[in-house]
PDB file of C-alpha atoms (C1' of nucleotides) in Angstrom:
ATOM      1  CA  MET A   1     -18.520  -9.095  -8.840  1.00 87.00           C
ATOM      2  CA  ILE A   2     -16.832 -12.405  -9.422  1.00 90.00           C
ATOM      3  CA  ALA A   3     -20.127 -14.113  -9.965  1.00 90.00           C
ATOM      4  CA  ALA A   4     -20.861 -11.604 -12.701  1.00 90.00           C
ATOM      5  CA  VAL A   5     -17.892 -12.615 -14.808  1.00 92.00           C
ATOM      6  CA  PRO A   6     -19.290 -14.360 -17.843  1.00 91.00           C
ATOM      7  CA  ARG A   7     -18.000 -17.521 -19.368  1.00 92.00           C
ATOM      8  CA  GLY A   8     -15.005 -17.039 -21.591  1.00 92.00           C
ATOM      9  CA  ARG A   9     -13.857 -13.983 -19.685  1.00 93.00           C
ATOM     10  CA  VAL A  10     -11.498 -13.529 -16.785  1.00 94.00           C
ATOM     11  CA  ILE A  11     -10.763 -10.851 -14.242  1.00 94.00           C
ATOM     12  CA  THR A  12      -7.813 -10.195 -11.996  1.00 94.00           C
ATOM     13  CA  TYR A  13      -7.709 -10.145  -8.221  1.00 95.00           C
ATOM     14  CA  GLY A  14      -6.809  -6.509  -8.273  1.00 93.00           C
ATOM     15  CA  GLN A  15      -9.675  -5.578 -10.525  1.00 93.00           C
ATOM     16  CA  VAL A  16     -12.149  -7.337  -8.293  1.00 93.00           C
ATOM     17  CA  ALA A  17     -10.814  -5.524  -5.259  1.00 92.00           C
ATOM     18  CA  ALA A  18     -10.849  -2.214  -7.058  1.00 91.00           C
ATOM     19  CA  ALA A  19     -14.386  -2.776  -8.257  1.00 89.00           C
ATOM     20  CA  ALA A  20     -15.298  -3.482  -4.676  1.00 89.00           C
ATOM     21  CA  GLY A  21     -13.955  -0.102  -3.694  1.00 88.00           C
ATOM     22  CA  ARG A  22     -10.714  -1.447  -2.276  1.00 89.00           C
ATOM     23  CA  PRO A  23      -8.013  -0.824  -4.808  1.00 88.00           C
ATOM     24  CA  GLY A  24      -4.766  -2.474  -3.898  1.00 89.00           C
ATOM     25  CA  ALA A  25      -6.435  -5.016  -1.702  1.00 91.00           C
ATOM     26  CA  ALA A  26      -6.108  -7.883  -4.100  1.00 93.00           C
ATOM     27  CA  ARG A  27      -5.712 -10.263  -1.204  1.00 93.00           C
ATOM     28  CA  LEU A  28      -9.231  -9.567  -0.171  1.00 91.00           C
ATOM     29  CA  THR A  29     -10.288 -11.170  -3.383  1.00 93.00           C
ATOM     30  CA  VAL A  30      -8.399 -14.240  -2.329  1.00 93.00           C
ATOM     31  CA  TRP A  31     -10.184 -14.198   0.939  1.00 91.00           C
ATOM     32  CA  ALA A  32     -13.543 -13.859  -0.779  1.00 91.00           C
ATOM     33  CA  LEU A  33     -12.841 -16.783  -3.056  1.00 91.00           C
ATOM     34  CA  ARG A  34     -11.684 -18.909  -0.202  1.00 88.00           C
ATOM     35  CA  HIS A  35     -14.738 -18.136   1.862  1.00 87.00           C
ATOM     36  CA  SER A  36     -17.410 -18.320  -0.761  1.00 86.00           C
ATOM     37  CA  GLU A  37     -19.015 -21.060  -2.739  1.00 87.00           C
ATOM     38  CA  GLY A  38     -20.586 -21.268  -6.124  1.00 87.00           C
ATOM     39  CA  LEU A  39     -18.261 -18.674  -7.556  1.00 90.00           C
ATOM     40  CA  PRO A  40     -16.558 -19.060 -10.925  1.00 93.00           C
ATOM     41  CA  TRP A  41     -13.182 -19.098  -9.184  1.00 94.00           C
ATOM     42  CA  HIS A  42     -11.383 -20.281 -12.283  1.00 94.00           C
ATOM     43  CA  ARG A  43     -12.165 -16.971 -13.967  1.00 95.00           C
ATOM     44  CA  VAL A  44     -10.091 -15.082 -11.465  1.00 95.00           C
ATOM     45  CA  VAL A  45      -6.451 -14.801 -12.404  1.00 95.00           C
ATOM     46  CA  ALA A  46      -3.459 -12.814 -11.239  1.00 95.00           C
ATOM     47  CA  ALA A  47      -2.276  -9.651 -12.921  1.00 94.00           C
ATOM     48  CA  GLY A  48      -1.037 -10.183 -16.415  1.00 93.00           C
ATOM     49  CA  GLY A  49      -3.211 -13.238 -16.826  1.00 94.00           C
ATOM     50  CA  ARG A  50      -0.992 -15.453 -14.762  1.00 94.00           C
ATOM     51  CA  ILE A  51      -2.452 -18.387 -12.919  1.00 94.00           C
ATOM     52  CA  ALA A  52      -1.947 -17.891  -9.225  1.00 94.00           C
ATOM     53  CA  LEU A  53      -3.173 -21.270  -8.077  1.00 92.00           C
ATOM     54  CA  PRO A  54      -0.229 -23.522  -7.369  1.00 89.00           C
ATOM     55  CA  GLY A  55       0.116 -27.106  -8.425  1.00 85.00           C
ATOM     56  CA  VAL A  56      -2.718 -29.276  -9.600  1.00 89.00           C
ATOM     57  CA  GLU A  57      -5.404 -26.740  -8.984  1.00 89.00           C
ATOM     58  CA  GLY A  58      -3.673 -24.335 -11.265  1.00 91.00           C
ATOM     59  CA  ARG A  59      -3.744 -26.878 -14.039  1.00 92.00           C
ATOM     60  CA  GLU A  60      -7.393 -27.499 -13.461  1.00 92.00           C
ATOM     61  CA  GLN A  61      -8.030 -23.799 -13.711  1.00 94.00           C
ATOM     62  CA  ARG A  62      -6.358 -23.664 -17.076  1.00 93.00           C
ATOM     63  CA  LEU A  63      -8.387 -26.604 -18.242  1.00 94.00           C
ATOM     64  CA  ARG A  64     -11.628 -25.037 -17.144  1.00 94.00           C
ATOM     65  CA  LEU A  65     -10.718 -21.806 -18.849  1.00 94.00           C
ATOM     66  CA  ALA A  66      -9.647 -23.561 -22.000  1.00 93.00           C
ATOM     67  CA  ILE A  67     -13.023 -25.254 -22.089  1.00 95.00           C
ATOM     68  CA  GLU A  68     -14.596 -21.824 -22.010  1.00 93.00           C
ATOM     69  CA  ASP A  69     -12.660 -20.823 -25.094  1.00 92.00           C
ATOM     70  CA  VAL A  70     -10.144 -18.809 -23.158  1.00 94.00           C
ATOM     71  CA  THR A  71      -6.880 -18.687 -25.025  1.00 93.00           C
ATOM     72  CA  PHE A  72      -3.422 -18.706 -23.522  1.00 93.00           C
ATOM     73  CA  ARG A  73      -0.018 -17.598 -24.531  1.00 91.00           C
ATOM     74  CA  GLY A  74       2.999 -18.936 -22.771  1.00 88.00           C
ATOM     75  CA  GLY A  75       1.040 -20.099 -19.774  1.00 88.00           C
ATOM     76  CA  ARG A  76      -0.781 -16.781 -19.392  1.00 93.00           C
ATOM     77  CA  VAL A  77      -4.286 -15.889 -20.291  1.00 94.00           C
ATOM     78  CA  ARG A  78      -4.475 -13.429 -23.138  1.00 94.00           C
ATOM     79  CA  MET A  79      -5.798 -10.545 -21.122  1.00 92.00           C
ATOM     80  CA  ASP A  80      -6.091  -8.434 -24.230  1.00 89.00           C
ATOM     81  CA  LEU A  81      -8.865 -10.755 -25.324  1.00 91.00           C
ATOM     82  CA  HIS A  82     -10.490 -12.118 -22.205  1.00 92.00           C
ATOM     83  CA  ASP A  83     -10.097  -9.391 -19.671  1.00 92.00           C
ATOM     84  CA  TRP A  84     -13.380  -8.322 -18.188  1.00 87.00           C
ATOM     85  CA  SER A  85     -14.410  -5.431 -15.957  1.00 72.00           C
ATOM     86  CA  PRO A  86     -14.044  -2.349 -18.185  1.00 68.00           C
ATOM     87  CA  GLY A  87     -17.712  -2.987 -18.538  1.00 60.00           C
ATOM     88  CA  ARG A  88     -17.428  -4.813 -21.770  1.00 57.00           C
ATOM     89  CA  ARG A  89     -20.359  -7.069 -21.136  1.00 56.00           C
ATOM     90  CA  GLY A  90     -21.220  -6.995 -24.777  1.00 54.00           C
ATOM     91  CA  PRO A  91     -21.176 -10.470 -26.267  1.00 56.00           C
ATOM     92  CA  ARG A  92     -17.913  -9.996 -28.029  1.00 56.00           C
ATOM     93  CA  PRO A  93     -16.530 -13.131 -29.641  1.00 52.00           C
ATOM     94  CA  VAL A  94     -13.737 -13.202 -27.203  1.00 54.00           C
ATOM     95  CA  GLY A  95     -11.858 -16.213 -28.368  1.00 52.00           C
ATOM     96  CA  VAL A  96      -9.925 -16.880 -31.499  1.00 53.00           C
ATOM     97  CA  ARG A  97     -10.919 -14.936 -34.507  1.00 52.00           C
ATOM     98  CA  PRO A  98     -10.905 -16.794 -37.795  1.00 52.00           C
ATOM     99  CA  ARG A  99      -7.569 -16.571 -39.441  1.00 52.00           C
ATOM    100  CA  ARG A 100      -6.923 -17.055 -43.093  1.00 59.00           C
ATOM    101  CA  ALA A 101      -5.535 -20.414 -43.885  1.00 60.00           C
ATOM    102  CA  SER A 102      -2.618 -19.294 -45.957  1.00 60.00           C
ATOM    103  CA  GLY A 103       0.779 -18.600 -44.510  1.00 60.00           C
ATOM    104  CA  SER A 104       0.549 -16.834 -41.155  1.00 55.00           C
ATOM    105  CA  ARG A 105       2.456 -17.634 -38.049  1.00 57.00           C
ATOM    106  CA  ARG A 106       1.050 -19.594 -35.124  1.00 48.00           C
TER     107      ARG A 106
ATOM    108  C1'  DG B   1      -5.860  -6.325  20.603  1.00 76.63           C
ATOM    109  C1'  DC B   2      -1.670  -7.771  18.161  1.00 76.63           C
ATOM    110  C1'  DT B   3       0.198 -11.229  14.860  1.00 76.63           C
ATOM    111  C1'  DT B   4      -0.230 -14.290  11.085  1.00 76.63           C
ATOM    112  C1'  DT B   5      -2.050 -15.688   6.750  1.00 76.63           C
ATOM    113  C1'  DG B   6      -3.543 -15.495   2.017  1.00 76.63           C
ATOM    114  C1'  DA B   7      -4.920 -18.194  -5.178  1.00 76.63           C
ATOM    115  C1'  DC B   8      -2.017 -10.402  -4.973  1.00 76.63           C
ATOM    116  C1'  DT B   9       0.221  -5.948  -7.067  1.00 76.63           C
ATOM    117  C1'  DG B  10       3.171  -2.445  -8.860  1.00 76.63           C
ATOM    118  C1'  DG B  11       7.495  -0.607  -8.938  1.00 76.63           C
ATOM    119  C1'  DA B  12      12.510  -1.010  -8.463  1.00 76.63           C
ATOM    120  C1'  DA B  13      16.859  -3.611  -9.240  1.00 76.63           C
TER     121       DA B  13
ATOM    122  C1'  DG C   1      12.569 -11.330 -19.061  1.00 76.63           C
ATOM    123  C1'  DT C   2      12.912 -12.380 -13.388  1.00 76.63           C
ATOM    124  C1'  DT C   3      13.272 -11.616  -8.251  1.00 76.63           C
ATOM    125  C1'  DC C   4      12.479  -8.722  -4.066  1.00 76.63           C
ATOM    126  C1'  DC C   5       9.906  -5.678  -1.153  1.00 76.63           C
ATOM    127  C1'  DA C   6       6.533  -2.961   0.915  1.00 76.63           C
ATOM    128  C1'  DG C   7       1.546  -2.110   0.825  1.00 76.63           C
ATOM    129  C1'  DC C   8      -3.097  -3.906   1.027  1.00 76.63           C
ATOM    130  C1'  DC C   9      -7.675  -5.692   3.887  1.00 76.63           C
ATOM    131  C1'  DA C  10     -10.260  -8.851   6.721  1.00 76.63           C
ATOM    132  C1'  DA C  11     -10.658 -12.980   9.491  1.00 76.63           C
ATOM    133  C1'  DA C  12      -8.769 -16.310  12.619  1.00 76.63           C
ATOM    134  C1'  DG C  13      -5.683 -17.596  16.419  1.00 76.63           C
TER     135       DG C  13
END
DNA sequence: GCTTTGACTGGAA
DNA sequence: GTTCCAGCCAAAG
């Protein structure tokens, strides 16, 4: 499940657990990450796009995600753009969409 | 076997 | 917005 998350997308602990047939068992996802190797761990975030990893590792996670064109807002991943799992494997230009130069906020 | 430990979650206050 | 609490599952002690 986790290994299937493509670059530029993220998934939440709860979604992974649910997809594994264990809704509500988000902690199992933690266990899986802790006991597995070669997984794109940085693409797993807490509900609402929050980074669950404390301290330095959390910062590294954000960096890795940023490198994959994942955008943030106030320290959270924009789940409306990068959330994965609904089955949207289509190569949708997840990241920033071109914005006209004039005016506009942020 | 029972208790503790997690990178959690959703709802209530 | 934030904090608290009970619920969740599997492995390790």
